[in-house]
mmCIF file of N, CA and C in Angstrom:
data_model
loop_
_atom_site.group_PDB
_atom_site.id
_atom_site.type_symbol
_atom_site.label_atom_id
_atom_site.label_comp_id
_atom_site.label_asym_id
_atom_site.label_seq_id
_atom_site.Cartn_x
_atom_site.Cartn_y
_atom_site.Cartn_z
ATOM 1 N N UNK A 266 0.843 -1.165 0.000
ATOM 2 C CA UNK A 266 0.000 0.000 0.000
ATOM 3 C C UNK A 266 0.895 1.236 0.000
ATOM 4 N N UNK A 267 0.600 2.205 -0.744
ATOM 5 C CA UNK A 267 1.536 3.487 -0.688
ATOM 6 C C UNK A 267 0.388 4.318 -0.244
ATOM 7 N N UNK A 268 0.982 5.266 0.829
ATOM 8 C CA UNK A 268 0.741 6.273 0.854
ATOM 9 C C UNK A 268 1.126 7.697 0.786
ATOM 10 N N UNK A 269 0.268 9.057 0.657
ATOM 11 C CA UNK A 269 0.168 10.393 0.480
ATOM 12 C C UNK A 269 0.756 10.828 1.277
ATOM 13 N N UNK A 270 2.629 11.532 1.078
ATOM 14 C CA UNK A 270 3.094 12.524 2.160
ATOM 15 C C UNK A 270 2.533 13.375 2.746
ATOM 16 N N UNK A 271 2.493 14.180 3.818
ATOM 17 C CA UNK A 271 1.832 15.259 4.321
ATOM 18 C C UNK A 271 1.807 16.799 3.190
ATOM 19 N N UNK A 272 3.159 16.384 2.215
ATOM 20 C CA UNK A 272 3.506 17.861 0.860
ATOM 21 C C UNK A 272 2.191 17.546 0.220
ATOM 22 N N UNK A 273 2.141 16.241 -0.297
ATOM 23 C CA UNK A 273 1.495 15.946 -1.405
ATOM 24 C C UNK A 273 -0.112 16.219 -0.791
ATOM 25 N N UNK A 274 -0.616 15.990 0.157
ATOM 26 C CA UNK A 274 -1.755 16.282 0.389
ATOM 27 C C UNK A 274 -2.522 17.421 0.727
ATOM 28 N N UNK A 275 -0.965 18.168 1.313
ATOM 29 C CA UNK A 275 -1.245 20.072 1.355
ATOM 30 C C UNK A 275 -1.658 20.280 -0.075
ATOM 31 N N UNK A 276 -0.539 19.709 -1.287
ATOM 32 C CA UNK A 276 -0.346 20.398 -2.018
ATOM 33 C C UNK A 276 -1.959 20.008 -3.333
ATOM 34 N N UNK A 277 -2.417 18.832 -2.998
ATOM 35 C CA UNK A 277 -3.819 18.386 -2.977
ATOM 36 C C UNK A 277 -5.086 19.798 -2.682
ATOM 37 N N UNK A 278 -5.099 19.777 -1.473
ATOM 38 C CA UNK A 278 -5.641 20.862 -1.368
ATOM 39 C C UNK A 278 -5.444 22.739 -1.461
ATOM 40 N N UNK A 279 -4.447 22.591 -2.293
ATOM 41 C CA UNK A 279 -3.907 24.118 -2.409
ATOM 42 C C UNK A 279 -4.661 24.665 -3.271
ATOM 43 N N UNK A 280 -4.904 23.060 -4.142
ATOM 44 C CA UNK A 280 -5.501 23.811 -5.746
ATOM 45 C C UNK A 280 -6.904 24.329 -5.962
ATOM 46 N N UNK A 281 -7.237 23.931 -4.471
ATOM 47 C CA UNK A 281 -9.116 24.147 -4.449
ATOM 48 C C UNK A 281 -8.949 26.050 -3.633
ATOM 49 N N UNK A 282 -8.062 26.731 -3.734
ATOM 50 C CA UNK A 282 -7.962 27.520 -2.564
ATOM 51 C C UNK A 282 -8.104 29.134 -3.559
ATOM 52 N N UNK A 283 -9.376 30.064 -3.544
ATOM 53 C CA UNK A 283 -9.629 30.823 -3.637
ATOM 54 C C UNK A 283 -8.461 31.531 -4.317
ATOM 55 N N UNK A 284 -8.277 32.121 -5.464
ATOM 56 C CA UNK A 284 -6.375 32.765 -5.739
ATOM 57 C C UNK A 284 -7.683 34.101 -6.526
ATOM 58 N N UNK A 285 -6.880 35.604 -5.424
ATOM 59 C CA UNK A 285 -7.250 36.585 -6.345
ATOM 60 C C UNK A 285 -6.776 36.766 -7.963
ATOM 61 N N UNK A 286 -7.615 37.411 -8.531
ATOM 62 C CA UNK A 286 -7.050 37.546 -9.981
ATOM 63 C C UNK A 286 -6.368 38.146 -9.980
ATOM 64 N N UNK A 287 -5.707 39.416 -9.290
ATOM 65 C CA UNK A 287 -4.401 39.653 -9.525
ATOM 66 C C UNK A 287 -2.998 39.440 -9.467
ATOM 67 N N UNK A 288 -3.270 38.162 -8.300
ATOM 68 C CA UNK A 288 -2.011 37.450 -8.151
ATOM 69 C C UNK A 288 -1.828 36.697 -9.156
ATOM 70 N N UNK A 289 -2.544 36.195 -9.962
ATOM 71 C CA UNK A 289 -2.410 35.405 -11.137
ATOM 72 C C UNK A 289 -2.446 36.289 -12.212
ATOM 73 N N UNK A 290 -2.520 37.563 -12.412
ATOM 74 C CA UNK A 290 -2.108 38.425 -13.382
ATOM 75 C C UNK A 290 -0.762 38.582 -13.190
ATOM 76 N N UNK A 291 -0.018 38.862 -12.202
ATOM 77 C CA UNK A 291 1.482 39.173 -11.803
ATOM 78 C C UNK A 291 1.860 38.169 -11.743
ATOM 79 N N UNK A 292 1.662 37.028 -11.475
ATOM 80 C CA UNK A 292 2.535 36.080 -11.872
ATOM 81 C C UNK A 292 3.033 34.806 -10.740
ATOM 82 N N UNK A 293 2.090 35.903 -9.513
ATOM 83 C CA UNK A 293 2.045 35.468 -8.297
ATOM 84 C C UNK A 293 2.060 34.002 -7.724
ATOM 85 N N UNK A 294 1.084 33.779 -8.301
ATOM 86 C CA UNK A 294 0.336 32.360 -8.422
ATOM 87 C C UNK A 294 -0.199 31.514 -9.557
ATOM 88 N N UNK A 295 -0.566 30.348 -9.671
ATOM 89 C CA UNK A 295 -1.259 29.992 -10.546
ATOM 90 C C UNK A 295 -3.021 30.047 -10.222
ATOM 91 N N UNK A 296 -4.019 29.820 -10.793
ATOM 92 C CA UNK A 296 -5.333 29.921 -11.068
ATOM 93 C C UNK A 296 -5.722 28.583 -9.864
ATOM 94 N N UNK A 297 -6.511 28.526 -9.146
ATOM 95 C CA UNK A 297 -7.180 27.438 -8.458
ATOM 96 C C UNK A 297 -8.428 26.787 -9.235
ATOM 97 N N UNK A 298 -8.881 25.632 -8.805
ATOM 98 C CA UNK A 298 -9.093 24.688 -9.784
ATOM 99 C C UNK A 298 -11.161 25.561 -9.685
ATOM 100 N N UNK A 299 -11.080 25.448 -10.458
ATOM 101 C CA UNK A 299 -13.137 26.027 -11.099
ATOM 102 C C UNK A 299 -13.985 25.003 -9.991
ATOM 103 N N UNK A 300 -14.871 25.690 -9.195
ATOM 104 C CA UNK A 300 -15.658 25.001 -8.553
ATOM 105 C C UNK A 300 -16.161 23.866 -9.416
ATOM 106 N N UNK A 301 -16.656 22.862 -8.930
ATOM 107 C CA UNK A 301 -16.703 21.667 -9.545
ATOM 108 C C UNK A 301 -18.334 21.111 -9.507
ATOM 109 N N UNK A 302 -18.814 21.276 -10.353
ATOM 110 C CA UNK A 302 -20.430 21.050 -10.060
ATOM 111 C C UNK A 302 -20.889 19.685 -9.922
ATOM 112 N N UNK A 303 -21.359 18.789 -9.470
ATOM 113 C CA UNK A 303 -21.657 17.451 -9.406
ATOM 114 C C UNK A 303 -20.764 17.046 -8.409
ATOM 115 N N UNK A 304 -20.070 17.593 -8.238
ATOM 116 C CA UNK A 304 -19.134 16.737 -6.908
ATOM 117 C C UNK A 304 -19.156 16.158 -5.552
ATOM 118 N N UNK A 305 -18.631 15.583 -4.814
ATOM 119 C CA UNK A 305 -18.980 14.704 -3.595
ATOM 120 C C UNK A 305 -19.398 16.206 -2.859
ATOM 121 N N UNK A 306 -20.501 15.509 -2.108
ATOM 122 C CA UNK A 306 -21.021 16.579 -0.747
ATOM 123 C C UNK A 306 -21.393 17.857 -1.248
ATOM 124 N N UNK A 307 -21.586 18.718 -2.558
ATOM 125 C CA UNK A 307 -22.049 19.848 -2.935
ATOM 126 C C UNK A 307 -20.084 20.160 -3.180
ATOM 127 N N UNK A 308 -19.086 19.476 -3.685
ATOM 128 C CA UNK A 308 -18.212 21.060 -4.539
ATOM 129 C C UNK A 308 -16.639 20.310 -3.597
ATOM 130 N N UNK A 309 -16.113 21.121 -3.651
ATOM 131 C CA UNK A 309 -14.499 20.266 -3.158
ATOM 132 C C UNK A 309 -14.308 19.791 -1.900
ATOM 133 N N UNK A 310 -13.593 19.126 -1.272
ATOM 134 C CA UNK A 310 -13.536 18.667 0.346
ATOM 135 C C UNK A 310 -13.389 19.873 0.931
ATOM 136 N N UNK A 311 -12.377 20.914 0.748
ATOM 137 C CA UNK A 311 -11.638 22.036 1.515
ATOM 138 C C UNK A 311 -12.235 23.433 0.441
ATOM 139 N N UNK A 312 -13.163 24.530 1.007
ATOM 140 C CA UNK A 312 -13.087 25.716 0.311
ATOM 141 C C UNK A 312 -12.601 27.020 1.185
ATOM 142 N N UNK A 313 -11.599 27.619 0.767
ATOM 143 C CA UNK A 313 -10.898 28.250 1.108
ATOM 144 C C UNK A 313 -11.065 29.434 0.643
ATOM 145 N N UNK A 314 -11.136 30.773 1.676
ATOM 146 C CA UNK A 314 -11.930 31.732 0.258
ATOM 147 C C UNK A 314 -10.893 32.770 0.695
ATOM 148 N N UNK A 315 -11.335 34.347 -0.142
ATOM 149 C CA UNK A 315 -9.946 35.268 -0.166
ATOM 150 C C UNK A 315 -10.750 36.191 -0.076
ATOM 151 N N UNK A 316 -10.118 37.487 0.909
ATOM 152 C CA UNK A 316 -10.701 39.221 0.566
ATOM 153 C C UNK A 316 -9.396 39.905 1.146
ATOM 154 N N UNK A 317 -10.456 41.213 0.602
ATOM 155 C CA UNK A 317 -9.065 42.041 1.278
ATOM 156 C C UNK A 317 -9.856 42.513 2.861
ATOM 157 N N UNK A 318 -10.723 41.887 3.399
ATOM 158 C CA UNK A 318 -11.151 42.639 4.642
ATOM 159 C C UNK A 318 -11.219 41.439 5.181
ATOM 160 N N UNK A 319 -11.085 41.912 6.764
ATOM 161 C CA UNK A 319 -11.582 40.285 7.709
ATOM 162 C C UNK A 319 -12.567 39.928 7.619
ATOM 163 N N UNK A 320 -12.789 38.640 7.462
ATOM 164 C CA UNK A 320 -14.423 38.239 7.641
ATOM 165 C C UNK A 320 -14.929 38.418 8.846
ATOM 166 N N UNK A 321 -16.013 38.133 8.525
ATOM 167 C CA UNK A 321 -17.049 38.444 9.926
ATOM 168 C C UNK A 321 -17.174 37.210 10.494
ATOM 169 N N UNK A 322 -17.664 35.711 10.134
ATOM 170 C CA UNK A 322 -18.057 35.011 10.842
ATOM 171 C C UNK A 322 -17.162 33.939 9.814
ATOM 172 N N UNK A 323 -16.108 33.460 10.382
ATOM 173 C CA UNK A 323 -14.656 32.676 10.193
ATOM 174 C C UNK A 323 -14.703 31.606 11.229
ATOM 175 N N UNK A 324 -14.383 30.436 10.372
ATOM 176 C CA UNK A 324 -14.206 29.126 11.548
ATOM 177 C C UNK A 324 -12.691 29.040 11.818
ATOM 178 N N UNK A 325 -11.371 29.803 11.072
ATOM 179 C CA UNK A 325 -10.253 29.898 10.557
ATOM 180 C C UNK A 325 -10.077 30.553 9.878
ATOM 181 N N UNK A 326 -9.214 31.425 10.241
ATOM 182 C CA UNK A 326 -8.585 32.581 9.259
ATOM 183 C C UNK A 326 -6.928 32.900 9.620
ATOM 184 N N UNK A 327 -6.439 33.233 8.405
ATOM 185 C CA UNK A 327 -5.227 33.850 8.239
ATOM 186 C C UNK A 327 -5.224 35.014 7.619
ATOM 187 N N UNK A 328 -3.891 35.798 7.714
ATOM 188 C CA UNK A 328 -3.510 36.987 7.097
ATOM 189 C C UNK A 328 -2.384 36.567 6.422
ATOM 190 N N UNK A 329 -2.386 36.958 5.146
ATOM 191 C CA UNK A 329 -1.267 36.369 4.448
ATOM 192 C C UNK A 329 -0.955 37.746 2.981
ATOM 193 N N UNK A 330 -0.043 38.716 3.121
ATOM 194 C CA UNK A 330 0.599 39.368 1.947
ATOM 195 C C UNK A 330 -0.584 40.232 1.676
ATOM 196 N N UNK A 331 -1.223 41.303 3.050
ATOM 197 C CA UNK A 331 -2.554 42.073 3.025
ATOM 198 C C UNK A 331 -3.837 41.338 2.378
ATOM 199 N N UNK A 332 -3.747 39.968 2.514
ATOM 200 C CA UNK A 332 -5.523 39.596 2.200
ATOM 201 C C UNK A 332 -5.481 38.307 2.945
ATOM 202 N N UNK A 333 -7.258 38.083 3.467
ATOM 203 C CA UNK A 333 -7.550 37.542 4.452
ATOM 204 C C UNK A 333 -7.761 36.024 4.067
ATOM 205 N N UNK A 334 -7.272 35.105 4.182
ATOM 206 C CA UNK A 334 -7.642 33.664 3.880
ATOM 207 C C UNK A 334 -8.910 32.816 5.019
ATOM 208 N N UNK A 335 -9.701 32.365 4.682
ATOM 209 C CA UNK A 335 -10.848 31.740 5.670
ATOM 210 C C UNK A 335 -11.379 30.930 4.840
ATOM 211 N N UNK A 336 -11.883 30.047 6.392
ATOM 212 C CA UNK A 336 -13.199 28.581 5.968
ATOM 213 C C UNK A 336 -14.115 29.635 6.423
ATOM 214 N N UNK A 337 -15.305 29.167 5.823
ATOM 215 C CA UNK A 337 -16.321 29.932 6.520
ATOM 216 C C UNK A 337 -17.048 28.963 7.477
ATOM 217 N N UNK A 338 -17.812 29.720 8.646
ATOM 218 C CA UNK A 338 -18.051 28.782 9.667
ATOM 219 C C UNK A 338 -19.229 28.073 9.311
ATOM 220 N N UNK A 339 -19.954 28.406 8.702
ATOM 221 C CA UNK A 339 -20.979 27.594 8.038
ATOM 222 C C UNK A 339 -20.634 26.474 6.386
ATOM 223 N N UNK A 340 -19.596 25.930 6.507
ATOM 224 C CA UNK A 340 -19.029 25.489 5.528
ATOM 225 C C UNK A 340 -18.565 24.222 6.675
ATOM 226 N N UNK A 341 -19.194 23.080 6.549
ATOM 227 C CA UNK A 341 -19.000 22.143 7.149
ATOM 228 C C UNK A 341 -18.702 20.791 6.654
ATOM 229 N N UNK A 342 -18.725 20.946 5.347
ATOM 230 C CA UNK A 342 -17.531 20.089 4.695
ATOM 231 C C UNK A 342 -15.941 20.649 4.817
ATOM 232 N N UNK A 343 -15.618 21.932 4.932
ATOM 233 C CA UNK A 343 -14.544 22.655 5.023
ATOM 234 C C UNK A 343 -13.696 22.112 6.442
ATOM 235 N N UNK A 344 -14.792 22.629 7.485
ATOM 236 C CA UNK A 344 -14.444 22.482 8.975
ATOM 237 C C UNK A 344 -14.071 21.172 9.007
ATOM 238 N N UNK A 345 -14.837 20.054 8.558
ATOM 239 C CA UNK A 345 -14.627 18.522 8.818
ATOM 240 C C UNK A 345 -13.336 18.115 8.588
ATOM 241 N N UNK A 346 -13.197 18.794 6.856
ATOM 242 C CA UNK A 346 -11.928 18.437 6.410
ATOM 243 C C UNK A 346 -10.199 18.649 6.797
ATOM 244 N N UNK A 347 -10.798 19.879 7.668
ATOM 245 C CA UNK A 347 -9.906 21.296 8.159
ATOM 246 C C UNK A 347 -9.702 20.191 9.459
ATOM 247 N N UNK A 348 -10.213 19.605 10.059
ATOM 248 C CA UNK A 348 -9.945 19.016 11.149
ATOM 249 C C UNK A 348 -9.028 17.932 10.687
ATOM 250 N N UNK A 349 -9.691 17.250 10.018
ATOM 251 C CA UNK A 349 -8.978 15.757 9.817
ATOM 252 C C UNK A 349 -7.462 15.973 8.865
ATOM 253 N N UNK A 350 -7.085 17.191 8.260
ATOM 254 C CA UNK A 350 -5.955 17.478 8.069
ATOM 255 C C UNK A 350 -5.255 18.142 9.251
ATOM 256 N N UNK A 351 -5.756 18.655 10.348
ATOM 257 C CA UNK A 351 -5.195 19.027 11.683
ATOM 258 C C UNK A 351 -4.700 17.794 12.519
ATOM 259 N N UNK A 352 -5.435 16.628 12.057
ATOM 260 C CA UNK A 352 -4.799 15.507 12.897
ATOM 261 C C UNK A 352 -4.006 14.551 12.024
ATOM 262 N N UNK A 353 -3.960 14.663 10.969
ATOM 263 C CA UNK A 353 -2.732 14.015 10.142
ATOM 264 C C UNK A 353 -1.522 14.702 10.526
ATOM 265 N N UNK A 354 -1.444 16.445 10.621
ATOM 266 C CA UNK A 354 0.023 17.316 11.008
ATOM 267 C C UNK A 354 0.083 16.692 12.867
ATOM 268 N N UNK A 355 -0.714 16.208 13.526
ATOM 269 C CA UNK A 355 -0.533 15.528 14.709
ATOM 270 C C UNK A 355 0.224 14.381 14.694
ATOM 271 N N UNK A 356 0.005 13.759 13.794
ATOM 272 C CA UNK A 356 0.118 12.086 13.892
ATOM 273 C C UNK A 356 1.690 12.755 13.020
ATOM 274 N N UNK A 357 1.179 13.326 12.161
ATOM 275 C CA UNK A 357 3.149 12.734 11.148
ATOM 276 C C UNK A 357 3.849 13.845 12.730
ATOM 277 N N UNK A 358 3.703 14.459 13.239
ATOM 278 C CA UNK A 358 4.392 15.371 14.216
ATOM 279 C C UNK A 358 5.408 14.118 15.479
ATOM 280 N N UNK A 359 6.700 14.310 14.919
ATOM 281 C CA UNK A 359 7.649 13.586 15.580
ATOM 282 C C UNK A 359 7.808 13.857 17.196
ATOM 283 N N UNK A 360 8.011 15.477 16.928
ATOM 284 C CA UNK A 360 8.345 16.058 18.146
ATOM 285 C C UNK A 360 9.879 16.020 18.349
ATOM 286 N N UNK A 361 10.580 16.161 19.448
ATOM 287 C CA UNK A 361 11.896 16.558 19.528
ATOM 288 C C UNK A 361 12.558 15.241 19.869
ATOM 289 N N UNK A 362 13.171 14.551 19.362
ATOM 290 C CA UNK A 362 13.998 13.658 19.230
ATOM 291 C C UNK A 362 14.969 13.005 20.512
ATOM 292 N N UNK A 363 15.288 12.638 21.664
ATOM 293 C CA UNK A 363 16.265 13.006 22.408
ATOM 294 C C UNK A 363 17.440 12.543 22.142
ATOM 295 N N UNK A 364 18.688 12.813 22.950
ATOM 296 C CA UNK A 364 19.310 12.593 22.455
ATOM 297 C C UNK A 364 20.288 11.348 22.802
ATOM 298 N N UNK A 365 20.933 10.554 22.283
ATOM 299 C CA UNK A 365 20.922 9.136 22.548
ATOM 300 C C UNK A 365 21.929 8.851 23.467
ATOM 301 N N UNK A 366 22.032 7.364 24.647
ATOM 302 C CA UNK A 366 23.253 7.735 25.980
ATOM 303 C C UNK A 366 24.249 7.933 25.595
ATOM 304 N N UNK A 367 25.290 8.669 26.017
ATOM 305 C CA UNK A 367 26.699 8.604 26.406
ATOM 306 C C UNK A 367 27.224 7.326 27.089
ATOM 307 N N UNK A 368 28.183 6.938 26.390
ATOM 308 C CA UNK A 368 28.587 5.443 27.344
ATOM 309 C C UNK A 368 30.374 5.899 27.777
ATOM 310 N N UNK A 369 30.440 5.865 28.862
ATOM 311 C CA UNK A 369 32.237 6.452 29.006
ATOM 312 C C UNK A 369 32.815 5.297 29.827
ATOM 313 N N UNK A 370 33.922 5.150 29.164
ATOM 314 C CA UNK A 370 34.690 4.090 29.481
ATOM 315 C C UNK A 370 36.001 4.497 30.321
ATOM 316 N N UNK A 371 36.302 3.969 31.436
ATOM 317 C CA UNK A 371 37.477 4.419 32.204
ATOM 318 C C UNK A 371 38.440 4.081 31.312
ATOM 319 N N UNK A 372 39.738 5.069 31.179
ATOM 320 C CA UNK A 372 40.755 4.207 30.750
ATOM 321 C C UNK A 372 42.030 4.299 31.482
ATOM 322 N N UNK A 373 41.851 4.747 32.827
ATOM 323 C CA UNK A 373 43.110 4.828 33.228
ATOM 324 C C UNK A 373 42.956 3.927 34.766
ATOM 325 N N UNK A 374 42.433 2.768 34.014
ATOM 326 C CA UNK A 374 42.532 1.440 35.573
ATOM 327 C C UNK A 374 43.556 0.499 35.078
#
């Protein structure tokens, strides 16, 4: 069985993610993928939307290069999904490593 790195599955959901048109006029970005009509649950697993003002009612939001990134809180395919990629970055999360014994050997017996 193979499975999906944690890149490959960010990078899975990047393409569903709101991109203003001017970042894709400059060169910024590429285009995110066209809402998808017929699709599982009403439209993509993750919708991710963009402004230049804070939203009002946000289940998650960022600020990223003056514009606001958000799930909306009534978007509950979003939230679901938004979770269960919060506990995959849990599970692959190593944490800090320690560090392995010292073994010292006398040498002057």
């Amino acid at each position: 069985m193979m499975t999906r790195s944690m890149l490959q599955i960010m990078l899975e959901f990047a393409a569903v993610v709101q991109v203003p048109e001017s970042d894709v006029a400059q060169g910024k970005a590429t285009p995110g993928l066209v809402e998808a009509s017929g699709a599982a649950l009403n439209g993509p697993p993750l919708r991710v939307l963009v402004a230049g003002a804070p939203p009002r009612d946000a289940f998650v939001v960022a600020q990223y290069d003056g514009r606001w990134f958000w799930i909306a809180a009534t978007d509950i395919q979003s939230k679901y999904t938004f979770g269960i990629i919060m506990l995959l970055f849990s599970i692959a999360d190593t944490g800090v490593k320690g560090s392995t014994p010292v073994v010292t050997i006398p040498a002057n017996q």
